[in-house]
DNA sequence: CGAGGCCTTGACCGCGGTCAATGCCCGTGG
DNA sequence: CCACGGGCATTGACCGCGGTCAAGGCCTCG
């Protein structure tokens, strides 16, 4: 399982073997059933995760208790409840597996120790933040400029695995529409 | 004008005097009338700006040509068309002054040269990215969980200067509603 | 002055949310 | 093995928020 993490880091950074080993030894493997809560609402997010297998989502509940999915992490991605992870304040967001999954987790402490000690790791962190920002920005644009049906069709062509791997319920939540309208949209 | 930038950096970092001077000397002051375009659509954003006086906004046009305001930078803030600045690809976003303004600008080259040379500056950049991410995340949450009237009222209590300093047109664009509904919402 | 932009108000209507009924699938236990 | 229950998906009826279009008034600036 750690091989995937190693390959992921190796292919995206200029870390040397020593550094790679130090970093990877900080990650702890975790095998989880589907629908496991990794970070609960109100809890401080103390880890960052890598998905070796399966997938997980990050969601929050709006004022009416409706579930809004901010992000779905599939294989080969690093993710966490970023805001809480950065600020170490209680998280409005919940992290939950959507399938039986194999994850690797690094603690807040170790993560930021490495940021201070290994410049190349700090650089990776910067890249992550940049990517996360750009992702959020595009998501906002999508939500603001496209209507329900267009958002679905865009996702279907750009990231079809979202449509195939997620249940309608979760997909609808990710697109910020209701199950019912997703169902209608799908059937033309 | 540079005094404000100096104080801004001094109060937010641990840069020593030498470093502060190097950094500040990289910024070029610019005095601009209102409604000046700093970065046009399709142009690569080659600078990051500090607002000493006045304000500027970042917006983009949706598929129908409607203007959507992503961010408004008032005094004492660093800002840019982040996505384009990071990737050095043509910007979908436009940067425009909303009032007669005094800005300081640092070029892409100098900015990232400093990131490599001065760790404390790299740290500031990280903080900026973190803050930008958290800002976007909250904006998404607000758009998804509140309706037009609630968004306006939230902004009115949390950042009243948005309501007082921006024209209805720009405020509506920032809230992602039309001028007409903003007008109706304001009059109860 | 006139022209153009901004704000307000009214009439209309469509997207998509809400509620409800029904059917389907699947895991669990008798 | 089947019966049952709960979650998910589908479909229909309804309706409200907020967008669109249009008209009229006001302010600013050349």
Tab-separated table of C-alpha atoms (C1' of nucleotides) in Angstrom:
chain	number	residue	atom	x	y	z
A	1	UNK	CA	0.000	0.000	0.000
A	2	UNK	CA	2.849	2.357	0.777
A	3	UNK	CA	4.327	1.607	-2.630
A	4	UNK	CA	1.583	3.646	-4.211
A	5	UNK	CA	2.320	6.547	-1.906
A	6	UNK	CA	6.012	6.243	-2.644
A	7	UNK	CA	5.424	6.261	-6.357
A	8	UNK	CA	3.042	9.181	-6.020
A	9	UNK	CA	5.633	11.268	-4.180
A	10	UNK	CA	8.513	10.129	-6.326
A	11	UNK	CA	6.760	11.111	-9.541
A	12	UNK	CA	5.727	14.540	-8.290
A	13	UNK	CA	8.804	15.783	-6.432
A	14	UNK	CA	12.580	15.859	-6.467
A	15	UNK	CA	12.884	14.218	-3.055
A	16	UNK	CA	15.940	11.981	-2.700
A	17	UNK	CA	15.687	8.440	-1.362
A	18	UNK	CA	16.500	9.369	2.215
A	19	UNK	CA	13.893	12.076	2.311
A	20	UNK	CA	11.348	9.806	0.672
A	21	UNK	CA	11.900	7.191	3.346
A	22	UNK	CA	11.632	9.702	6.183
A	23	UNK	CA	8.419	11.031	4.771
A	24	UNK	CA	6.845	7.691	4.046
A	25	UNK	CA	7.690	6.406	7.503
A	26	UNK	CA	5.538	9.237	8.866
A	27	UNK	CA	2.457	7.890	7.107
A	28	UNK	CA	0.414	5.201	8.823
A	29	UNK	CA	-1.690	2.802	6.749
A	30	UNK	CA	-5.362	2.484	7.594
A	31	UNK	CA	-7.827	-0.006	6.206
A	32	UNK	CA	-11.418	1.174	6.432
A	33	UNK	CA	-14.899	-0.053	5.627
A	34	UNK	CA	-17.228	2.121	3.596
A	35	UNK	CA	-19.102	4.891	5.405
A	36	UNK	CA	-16.429	5.346	8.070
A	37	UNK	CA	-16.139	8.812	9.563
A	38	UNK	CA	-12.493	9.916	9.648
A	39	UNK	CA	-13.137	13.433	10.876
A	40	UNK	CA	-16.421	14.280	12.549
A	41	UNK	CA	-18.111	17.662	12.597
A	42	UNK	CA	-16.724	19.823	15.382
A	43	UNK	CA	-13.606	17.712	15.665
A	44	UNK	CA	-10.168	19.139	14.849
A	45	UNK	CA	-8.714	17.499	11.760
A	46	UNK	CA	-5.348	16.174	12.851
A	47	UNK	CA	-4.264	14.286	9.762
A	48	UNK	CA	-3.800	14.462	6.033
A	49	UNK	CA	-4.681	11.398	3.969
A	50	UNK	CA	-3.518	9.645	0.845
A	51	UNK	CA	-5.928	7.354	-0.989
A	52	UNK	CA	-4.277	4.109	-2.076
A	53	UNK	CA	-7.590	2.398	-2.820
A	54	UNK	CA	-11.261	3.314	-2.593
A	55	UNK	CA	-12.542	6.832	-2.149
A	56	UNK	CA	-13.623	9.343	0.443
A	57	UNK	CA	-15.567	12.559	0.457
A	58	UNK	CA	-15.577	15.804	2.377
A	59	UNK	CA	-18.942	17.306	3.126
A	60	UNK	CA	-20.726	19.674	5.441
A	61	UNK	CA	-24.298	20.252	6.452
A	62	UNK	CA	-26.017	23.505	5.530
A	63	UNK	CA	-28.366	25.340	7.869
A	64	UNK	CA	-31.222	22.959	7.017
A	65	UNK	CA	-29.112	19.888	7.614
A	66	UNK	CA	-28.729	19.201	3.906
A	67	UNK	CA	-25.488	17.489	2.996
A	68	UNK	CA	-23.194	19.362	0.604
A	69	UNK	CA	-20.224	17.446	-0.774
A	70	UNK	CA	-17.211	19.680	-1.312
A	71	UNK	CA	-14.755	17.151	-2.671
A	72	UNK	CA	-14.384	13.500	-3.512
A	73	UNK	CA	-10.920	11.958	-3.276
A	74	UNK	CA	-10.313	8.965	-5.509
A	75	UNK	CA	-7.128	6.900	-5.805
A	76	UNK	CA	-3.741	8.625	-5.891
A	77	UNK	CA	-4.780	11.838	-4.233
A	78	UNK	CA	-3.809	13.630	-1.066
A	79	UNK	CA	-6.651	15.264	0.811
A	80	UNK	CA	-7.885	16.495	4.158
A	81	UNK	CA	-10.393	18.872	5.725
A	82	UNK	CA	-8.027	21.655	4.712
A	83	UNK	CA	-9.426	24.574	6.667
A	84	UNK	CA	-9.454	22.696	9.945
A	85	UNK	CA	-6.130	21.039	9.214
A	86	UNK	CA	-4.469	24.387	8.591
A	87	UNK	CA	-6.029	26.273	11.466
A	88	UNK	CA	-6.347	23.347	13.882
A	89	UNK	CA	-9.794	24.599	14.791
A	90	UNK	CA	-12.935	22.424	14.940
A	91	UNK	CA	-14.018	21.332	11.493
A	92	UNK	CA	-17.328	22.249	9.901
A	93	UNK	CA	-16.513	19.549	7.398
A	94	UNK	CA	-16.854	15.806	7.763
A	95	UNK	CA	-14.495	13.289	6.156
A	96	UNK	CA	-16.046	9.940	5.284
A	97	UNK	CA	-15.111	6.919	3.179
A	98	UNK	CA	-17.534	6.088	0.369
A	99	UNK	CA	-16.110	2.639	-0.377
A	100	UNK	CA	-13.976	0.123	1.484
A	101	UNK	CA	-10.660	1.949	1.369
A	102	UNK	CA	-6.968	1.802	2.010
A	103	UNK	CA	-5.565	5.118	3.171
A	104	UNK	CA	-2.263	6.411	4.489
A	105	UNK	CA	-2.426	9.136	7.127
A	106	UNK	CA	0.177	11.632	8.302
A	107	UNK	CA	-0.360	13.616	11.488
A	108	UNK	CA	-0.510	17.396	11.614
A	109	UNK	CA	2.632	17.490	13.733
A	110	UNK	CA	4.695	15.335	11.426
A	111	UNK	CA	3.365	17.048	8.348
A	112	UNK	CA	4.452	20.500	9.444
A	113	UNK	CA	7.687	19.253	10.979
A	114	UNK	CA	8.537	17.974	7.520
A	115	UNK	CA	7.495	21.291	6.010
A	116	UNK	CA	10.091	23.011	8.201
A	117	UNK	CA	12.782	20.392	7.716
A	118	UNK	CA	12.539	19.461	4.049
A	119	UNK	CA	12.247	22.381	1.617
A	120	UNK	CA	11.143	20.069	-1.161
A	121	UNK	CA	8.276	18.929	1.034
A	122	UNK	CA	7.351	22.535	1.740
A	123	UNK	CA	7.273	22.968	-2.008
A	124	UNK	CA	4.926	20.012	-2.391
A	125	UNK	CA	2.695	21.559	0.242
A	126	UNK	CA	2.677	24.803	-1.723
A	127	UNK	CA	1.740	22.900	-4.859
A	128	UNK	CA	-1.074	21.225	-2.979
A	129	UNK	CA	-2.395	24.556	-1.774
A	130	UNK	CA	-2.143	26.029	-5.241
A	131	UNK	CA	-3.984	23.087	-6.735
A	132	UNK	CA	-6.637	23.167	-4.021
A	133	UNK	CA	-7.188	26.851	-4.613
A	134	UNK	CA	-7.487	26.473	-8.349
A	135	UNK	CA	-9.869	23.565	-7.860
A	136	UNK	CA	-12.118	25.588	-5.564
A	137	UNK	CA	-12.024	28.527	-7.916
A	138	UNK	CA	-13.142	26.414	-10.822
A	139	UNK	CA	-15.847	24.868	-8.710
A	140	UNK	CA	-17.212	28.299	-7.860
A	141	UNK	CA	-17.152	29.291	-11.495
A	142	UNK	CA	-18.969	26.132	-12.442
A	143	UNK	CA	-21.645	26.648	-9.837
A	144	UNK	CA	-22.156	30.260	-10.748
A	145	UNK	CA	-22.133	30.000	-14.518
A	146	UNK	CA	-23.831	26.689	-15.217
A	147	UNK	CA	-27.251	25.390	-14.334
A	148	UNK	CA	-28.016	21.931	-12.962
A	149	UNK	CA	-28.158	20.071	-16.260
A	150	UNK	CA	-25.025	21.730	-17.638
A	151	UNK	CA	-23.055	20.955	-14.475
A	152	UNK	CA	-24.000	17.311	-14.763
A	153	UNK	CA	-23.081	17.108	-18.440
A	154	UNK	CA	-19.777	18.890	-17.865
A	155	UNK	CA	-18.867	16.426	-15.129
A	156	UNK	CA	-19.984	13.519	-17.259
A	157	UNK	CA	-17.596	14.440	-20.060
A	158	UNK	CA	-14.701	15.694	-17.930
A	159	UNK	CA	-14.754	13.216	-15.061
A	160	UNK	CA	-17.081	10.357	-16.007
A	161	UNK	CA	-15.873	8.217	-13.092
A	162	UNK	CA	-17.676	10.585	-10.755
A	163	UNK	CA	-20.917	9.573	-12.409
A	164	UNK	CA	-20.170	5.878	-12.508
A	165	UNK	CA	-18.633	5.431	-9.071
A	166	UNK	CA	-20.829	7.669	-6.958
A	167	UNK	CA	-24.391	6.928	-5.950
A	168	UNK	CA	-26.975	9.351	-7.287
A	169	UNK	CA	-27.410	10.709	-3.819
A	170	UNK	CA	-23.750	11.585	-3.392
A	171	UNK	CA	-23.387	12.772	-6.954
A	172	UNK	CA	-26.353	15.097	-6.527
A	173	UNK	CA	-24.839	16.447	-3.333
A	174	UNK	CA	-21.547	17.072	-5.127
A	175	UNK	CA	-23.315	18.908	-7.951
A	176	UNK	CA	-25.366	20.829	-5.419
A	177	UNK	CA	-28.716	19.710	-6.735
A	178	UNK	CA	-31.325	17.366	-5.294
A	179	UNK	CA	-31.525	13.649	-5.987
A	180	UNK	CA	-34.803	14.260	-7.787
A	181	UNK	CA	-33.509	16.765	-10.287
A	182	UNK	CA	-30.404	14.669	-10.907
A	183	UNK	CA	-32.678	11.757	-11.688
A	184	UNK	CA	-34.684	13.924	-14.098
A	185	UNK	CA	-31.564	15.335	-15.718
A	186	UNK	CA	-30.125	11.888	-16.290
A	187	UNK	CA	-33.227	10.708	-18.119
A	188	UNK	CA	-33.056	13.710	-20.550
B	1	UNK	CA	2.781	54.729	-0.257
B	2	UNK	CA	5.460	52.125	0.313
B	3	UNK	CA	5.309	52.825	4.047
B	4	UNK	CA	1.945	51.069	4.176
B	5	UNK	CA	3.360	48.068	2.381
B	6	UNK	CA	6.357	48.043	4.711
B	7	UNK	CA	4.166	48.163	7.773
B	8	UNK	CA	1.914	45.471	6.332
B	9	UNK	CA	4.836	43.115	5.785
B	10	UNK	CA	6.543	44.023	9.040
B	11	UNK	CA	3.447	43.278	11.081
B	12	UNK	CA	2.791	39.921	9.413
B	13	UNK	CA	6.229	38.370	9.099
B	14	UNK	CA	9.563	37.958	10.828
B	15	UNK	CA	11.520	39.486	7.966
B	16	UNK	CA	14.602	41.405	9.068
B	17	UNK	CA	15.320	44.925	7.857
B	18	UNK	CA	17.553	43.848	5.008
B	19	UNK	CA	15.045	41.402	3.677
B	20	UNK	CA	12.251	43.916	4.058
B	21	UNK	CA	14.202	46.409	1.994
B	22	UNK	CA	15.004	43.885	-0.729
B	23	UNK	CA	11.380	42.902	-0.947
B	24	UNK	CA	9.973	46.381	-0.928
B	25	UNK	CA	12.401	47.502	-3.597
B	26	UNK	CA	10.845	44.865	-5.857
B	27	UNK	CA	7.449	46.539	-5.631
B	28	UNK	CA	6.661	49.355	-8.027
B	29	UNK	CA	4.101	51.983	-7.048
B	30	UNK	CA	1.237	52.636	-9.450
B	31	UNK	CA	-1.348	55.359	-9.254
B	32	UNK	CA	-4.554	54.534	-11.092
B	33	UNK	CA	-7.884	56.112	-11.896
B	34	UNK	CA	-11.044	54.196	-11.198
B	35	UNK	CA	-12.177	51.564	-13.736
B	36	UNK	CA	-8.657	50.814	-14.920
B	37	UNK	CA	-8.043	47.319	-16.220
B	38	UNK	CA	-4.868	45.878	-14.682
B	39	UNK	CA	-5.225	42.414	-16.150
B	40	UNK	CA	-7.475	41.855	-19.140
B	41	UNK	CA	-9.272	38.643	-20.027
B	42	UNK	CA	-6.993	36.288	-21.924
B	43	UNK	CA	-3.887	38.096	-20.732
B	44	UNK	CA	-1.347	36.366	-18.491
B	45	UNK	CA	-1.297	37.930	-15.045
B	46	UNK	CA	2.298	38.919	-14.478
B	47	UNK	CA	2.066	40.759	-11.174
B	48	UNK	CA	0.789	40.616	-7.656
B	49	UNK	CA	-0.631	43.782	-6.127
B	50	UNK	CA	-0.846	45.504	-2.780
B	51	UNK	CA	-3.604	48.026	-2.171
B	52	UNK	CA	-2.320	51.120	-0.375
B	53	UNK	CA	-5.444	53.154	-1.146
B	54	UNK	CA	-8.671	52.589	-3.036
B	55	UNK	CA	-9.941	49.200	-4.090
B	56	UNK	CA	-9.980	46.746	-6.957
B	57	UNK	CA	-11.991	43.748	-7.923
B	58	UNK	CA	-11.453	40.467	-9.721
B	59	UNK	CA	-14.244	39.279	-11.944
B	60	UNK	CA	-14.984	37.038	-14.867
B	61	UNK	CA	-17.762	36.780	-17.393
B	62	UNK	CA	-20.013	33.720	-17.446
B	63	UNK	CA	-21.202	32.080	-20.659
B	64	UNK	CA	-23.893	34.745	-21.122
B	65	UNK	CA	-21.459	37.587	-20.604
B	66	UNK	CA	-22.744	38.309	-17.110
B	67	UNK	CA	-20.120	39.722	-14.784
B	68	UNK	CA	-19.344	37.684	-11.667
B	69	UNK	CA	-17.152	39.336	-9.039
B	70	UNK	CA	-14.926	36.832	-7.269
B	71	UNK	CA	-13.137	39.141	-4.882
B	72	UNK	CA	-12.822	42.762	-3.868
B	73	UNK	CA	-9.490	43.966	-2.480
B	74	UNK	CA	-9.682	46.935	-0.139
B	75	UNK	CA	-6.790	48.695	1.608
B	76	UNK	CA	-3.992	46.645	3.145
B	77	UNK	CA	-4.456	43.529	1.133
B	78	UNK	CA	-2.336	41.575	-1.294
B	79	UNK	CA	-4.179	40.191	-4.284
B	80	UNK	CA	-3.880	39.008	-7.858
B	81	UNK	CA	-5.627	36.846	-10.435
B	82	UNK	CA	-4.247	33.874	-8.541
B	83	UNK	CA	-4.891	31.056	-10.991
B	84	UNK	CA	-3.261	32.858	-13.872
B	85	UNK	CA	-0.478	34.223	-11.692
B	86	UNK	CA	0.399	30.739	-10.472
B	87	UNK	CA	0.125	28.944	-13.777
B	88	UNK	CA	1.219	31.831	-16.036
B	89	UNK	CA	-1.552	30.900	-18.395
B	90	UNK	CA	-4.075	33.359	-19.887
B	91	UNK	CA	-6.481	34.623	-17.284
B	92	UNK	CA	-10.209	34.062	-17.387
B	93	UNK	CA	-10.363	36.721	-14.706
B	94	UNK	CA	-10.151	40.472	-15.098
B	95	UNK	CA	-8.539	42.780	-12.534
B	96	UNK	CA	-9.988	46.273	-12.382
B	97	UNK	CA	-9.829	49.241	-9.999
B	98	UNK	CA	-13.163	50.356	-8.566
B	99	UNK	CA	-11.912	53.658	-7.159
B	100	UNK	CA	-8.950	55.921	-7.806
B	101	UNK	CA	-6.236	53.804	-6.262
B	102	UNK	CA	-2.648	53.593	-5.167
B	103	UNK	CA	-1.199	50.130	-5.659
B	104	UNK	CA	2.219	48.509	-5.390
B	105	UNK	CA	3.003	45.747	-7.873
B	106	UNK	CA	5.591	43.012	-7.825
B	107	UNK	CA	6.372	41.014	-10.940
B	108	UNK	CA	5.918	37.270	-11.225
B	109	UNK	CA	9.658	36.819	-11.699
B	110	UNK	CA	10.648	38.815	-8.664
B	111	UNK	CA	7.937	37.309	-6.548
B	112	UNK	CA	9.072	33.738	-7.127
B	113	UNK	CA	12.732	34.662	-7.021
B	114	UNK	CA	12.066	35.920	-3.503
B	115	UNK	CA	10.134	32.748	-2.700
B	116	UNK	CA	13.251	30.754	-3.516
B	117	UNK	CA	15.681	33.106	-1.824
B	118	UNK	CA	13.896	34.143	1.348
B	119	UNK	CA	12.265	31.312	3.309
B	120	UNK	CA	10.257	33.767	5.350
B	121	UNK	CA	8.813	35.140	2.131
B	122	UNK	CA	7.974	31.611	1.002
B	123	UNK	CA	6.171	31.275	4.305
B	124	UNK	CA	4.197	34.441	3.660
B	125	UNK	CA	3.259	33.061	0.270
B	126	UNK	CA	2.038	29.876	1.946
B	127	UNK	CA	-0.016	31.926	4.362
B	128	UNK	CA	-1.511	33.814	1.455
B	129	UNK	CA	-2.446	30.604	-0.288
B	130	UNK	CA	-3.935	29.183	2.890
B	131	UNK	CA	-5.958	32.323	3.453
B	132	UNK	CA	-7.091	32.428	-0.165
B	133	UNK	CA	-8.198	28.820	0.021
B	134	UNK	CA	-10.127	29.314	3.234
B	135	UNK	CA	-11.743	32.425	1.793
B	136	UNK	CA	-12.894	30.564	-1.313
B	137	UNK	CA	-14.150	27.682	0.764
B	138	UNK	CA	-16.264	29.962	2.898
B	139	UNK	CA	-17.554	31.717	-0.176
B	140	UNK	CA	-18.703	28.415	-1.635
B	141	UNK	CA	-20.394	27.484	1.621
B	142	UNK	CA	-22.144	30.834	1.720
B	143	UNK	CA	-23.382	30.526	-1.833
B	144	UNK	CA	-24.582	26.995	-1.338
B	145	UNK	CA	-26.262	27.338	2.037
B	146	UNK	CA	-27.768	30.838	1.940
B	147	UNK	CA	-30.270	32.437	-0.362
B	148	UNK	CA	-29.990	35.908	-1.858
B	149	UNK	CA	-31.439	37.839	1.070
B	150	UNK	CA	-29.443	35.918	3.668
B	151	UNK	CA	-26.200	36.435	1.787
B	152	UNK	CA	-26.814	40.160	1.687
B	153	UNK	CA	-27.657	40.357	5.367
B	154	UNK	CA	-24.661	38.259	6.321
B	155	UNK	CA	-22.357	40.545	4.369
B	156	UNK	CA	-24.037	43.606	5.838
B	157	UNK	CA	-23.279	42.509	9.392
B	158	UNK	CA	-19.869	40.944	8.771
B	159	UNK	CA	-18.361	43.339	6.252
B	160	UNK	CA	-20.587	46.425	6.107
B	161	UNK	CA	-17.992	48.376	4.134
B	162	UNK	CA	-18.747	46.149	1.150
B	163	UNK	CA	-22.275	47.508	1.181
B	164	UNK	CA	-21.295	51.118	1.700
B	165	UNK	CA	-18.331	51.336	-0.645
B	166	UNK	CA	-19.531	49.274	-3.581
B	167	UNK	CA	-22.164	50.343	-6.072
B	168	UNK	CA	-25.303	48.219	-6.122
B	169	UNK	CA	-24.250	46.843	-9.443
B	170	UNK	CA	-20.897	45.601	-8.191
B	171	UNK	CA	-22.296	44.459	-4.871
B	172	UNK	CA	-24.953	42.416	-6.660
B	173	UNK	CA	-22.291	40.851	-8.841
B	174	UNK	CA	-20.243	39.965	-5.759
B	175	UNK	CA	-23.278	38.355	-4.099
B	176	UNK	CA	-24.128	36.592	-7.339
B	177	UNK	CA	-27.575	38.071	-7.659
B	178	UNK	CA	-28.996	40.610	-10.090
B	179	UNK	CA	-29.144	44.340	-9.458
B	180	UNK	CA	-32.924	44.076	-9.383
B	181	UNK	CA	-33.150	41.519	-6.617
B	182	UNK	CA	-30.484	43.329	-4.601
B	183	UNK	CA	-32.575	46.458	-4.895
B	184	UNK	CA	-35.663	44.569	-3.709
B	185	UNK	CA	-33.775	42.883	-0.881
B	186	UNK	CA	-32.414	46.195	0.374
B	187	UNK	CA	-35.896	47.718	0.598
B	188	UNK	CA	-37.102	44.767	2.764
C	1	DC	C1'	-28.092	70.676	-21.822
C	2	DG	C1'	-28.241	65.904	-23.603
C	3	DA	C1'	-26.616	61.147	-23.183
C	4	DG	C1'	-25.577	57.315	-20.864
C	5	DG	C1'	-25.235	54.637	-16.742
C	6	DC	C1'	-27.337	53.304	-12.494
C	7	DC	C1'	-31.242	52.383	-9.485
C	8	DT	C1'	-35.978	51.166	-8.688
C	9	DT	C1'	-40.403	48.977	-9.506
C	10	DG	C1'	-43.702	46.037	-11.872
C	11	DA	C1'	-45.193	41.930	-14.576
C	12	DC	C1'	-44.055	37.521	-15.895
C	13	DC	C1'	-42.202	32.892	-15.822
C	14	DG	C1'	-38.973	28.995	-15.572
C	15	DC	C1'	-35.612	26.291	-13.003
C	16	DG	C1'	-35.246	23.552	-9.544
C	17	DG	C1'	-36.670	22.567	-4.648
C	18	DT	C1'	-40.300	20.256	-1.719
C	19	DC	C1'	-43.514	16.775	-0.711
C	20	DA	C1'	-45.511	12.447	-1.545
C	21	DA	C1'	-46.238	7.901	-3.560
C	22	DT	C1'	-44.254	3.919	-5.503
C	23	DG	C1'	-40.867	0.564	-6.780
C	24	DC	C1'	-36.373	-1.496	-6.413
C	25	DC	C1'	-32.368	-3.450	-4.305
C	26	DC	C1'	-29.938	-5.365	-0.643
C	27	DG	C1'	-28.581	-6.846	3.926
C	28	DT	C1'	-30.336	-8.994	8.119
C	29	DG	C1'	-32.622	-12.195	10.970
C	30	DG	C1'	-36.251	-15.654	11.847
D	1	DC	C1'	-34.890	-19.760	2.272
D	2	DC	C1'	-38.094	-16.109	2.392
D	3	DA	C1'	-39.940	-12.020	4.942
D	4	DC	C1'	-39.153	-7.824	6.277
D	5	DG	C1'	-37.288	-3.134	6.676
D	6	DG	C1'	-34.589	0.646	5.334
D	7	DG	C1'	-32.165	3.241	2.041
D	8	DC	C1'	-32.015	4.737	-2.637
D	9	DA	C1'	-34.069	5.928	-7.172
D	10	DT	C1'	-37.853	7.476	-9.952
D	11	DT	C1'	-41.894	10.118	-11.153
D	12	DG	C1'	-45.657	13.451	-10.605
D	13	DA	C1'	-47.828	17.714	-8.737
D	14	DC	C1'	-47.004	21.972	-6.927
D	15	DC	C1'	-44.880	26.411	-6.021
D	16	DG	C1'	-41.567	29.979	-4.713
D	17	DC	C1'	-37.172	32.300	-5.390
D	18	DG	C1'	-35.003	34.935	-8.230
D	19	DG	C1'	-33.921	35.914	-13.213
D	20	DT	C1'	-35.575	38.503	-17.402
D	21	DC	C1'	-37.633	42.203	-19.706
D	22	DA	C1'	-39.363	46.704	-19.790
D	23	DA	C1'	-40.365	51.368	-18.313
D	24	DG	C1'	-39.373	55.431	-15.774
D	25	DG	C1'	-36.610	58.509	-12.772
D	26	DC	C1'	-32.277	60.217	-11.165
D	27	DC	C1'	-27.493	61.502	-11.122
D	28	DT	C1'	-23.054	62.481	-13.227
D	29	DC	C1'	-20.160	64.070	-16.552
D	30	DG	C1'	-18.797	65.964	-20.921
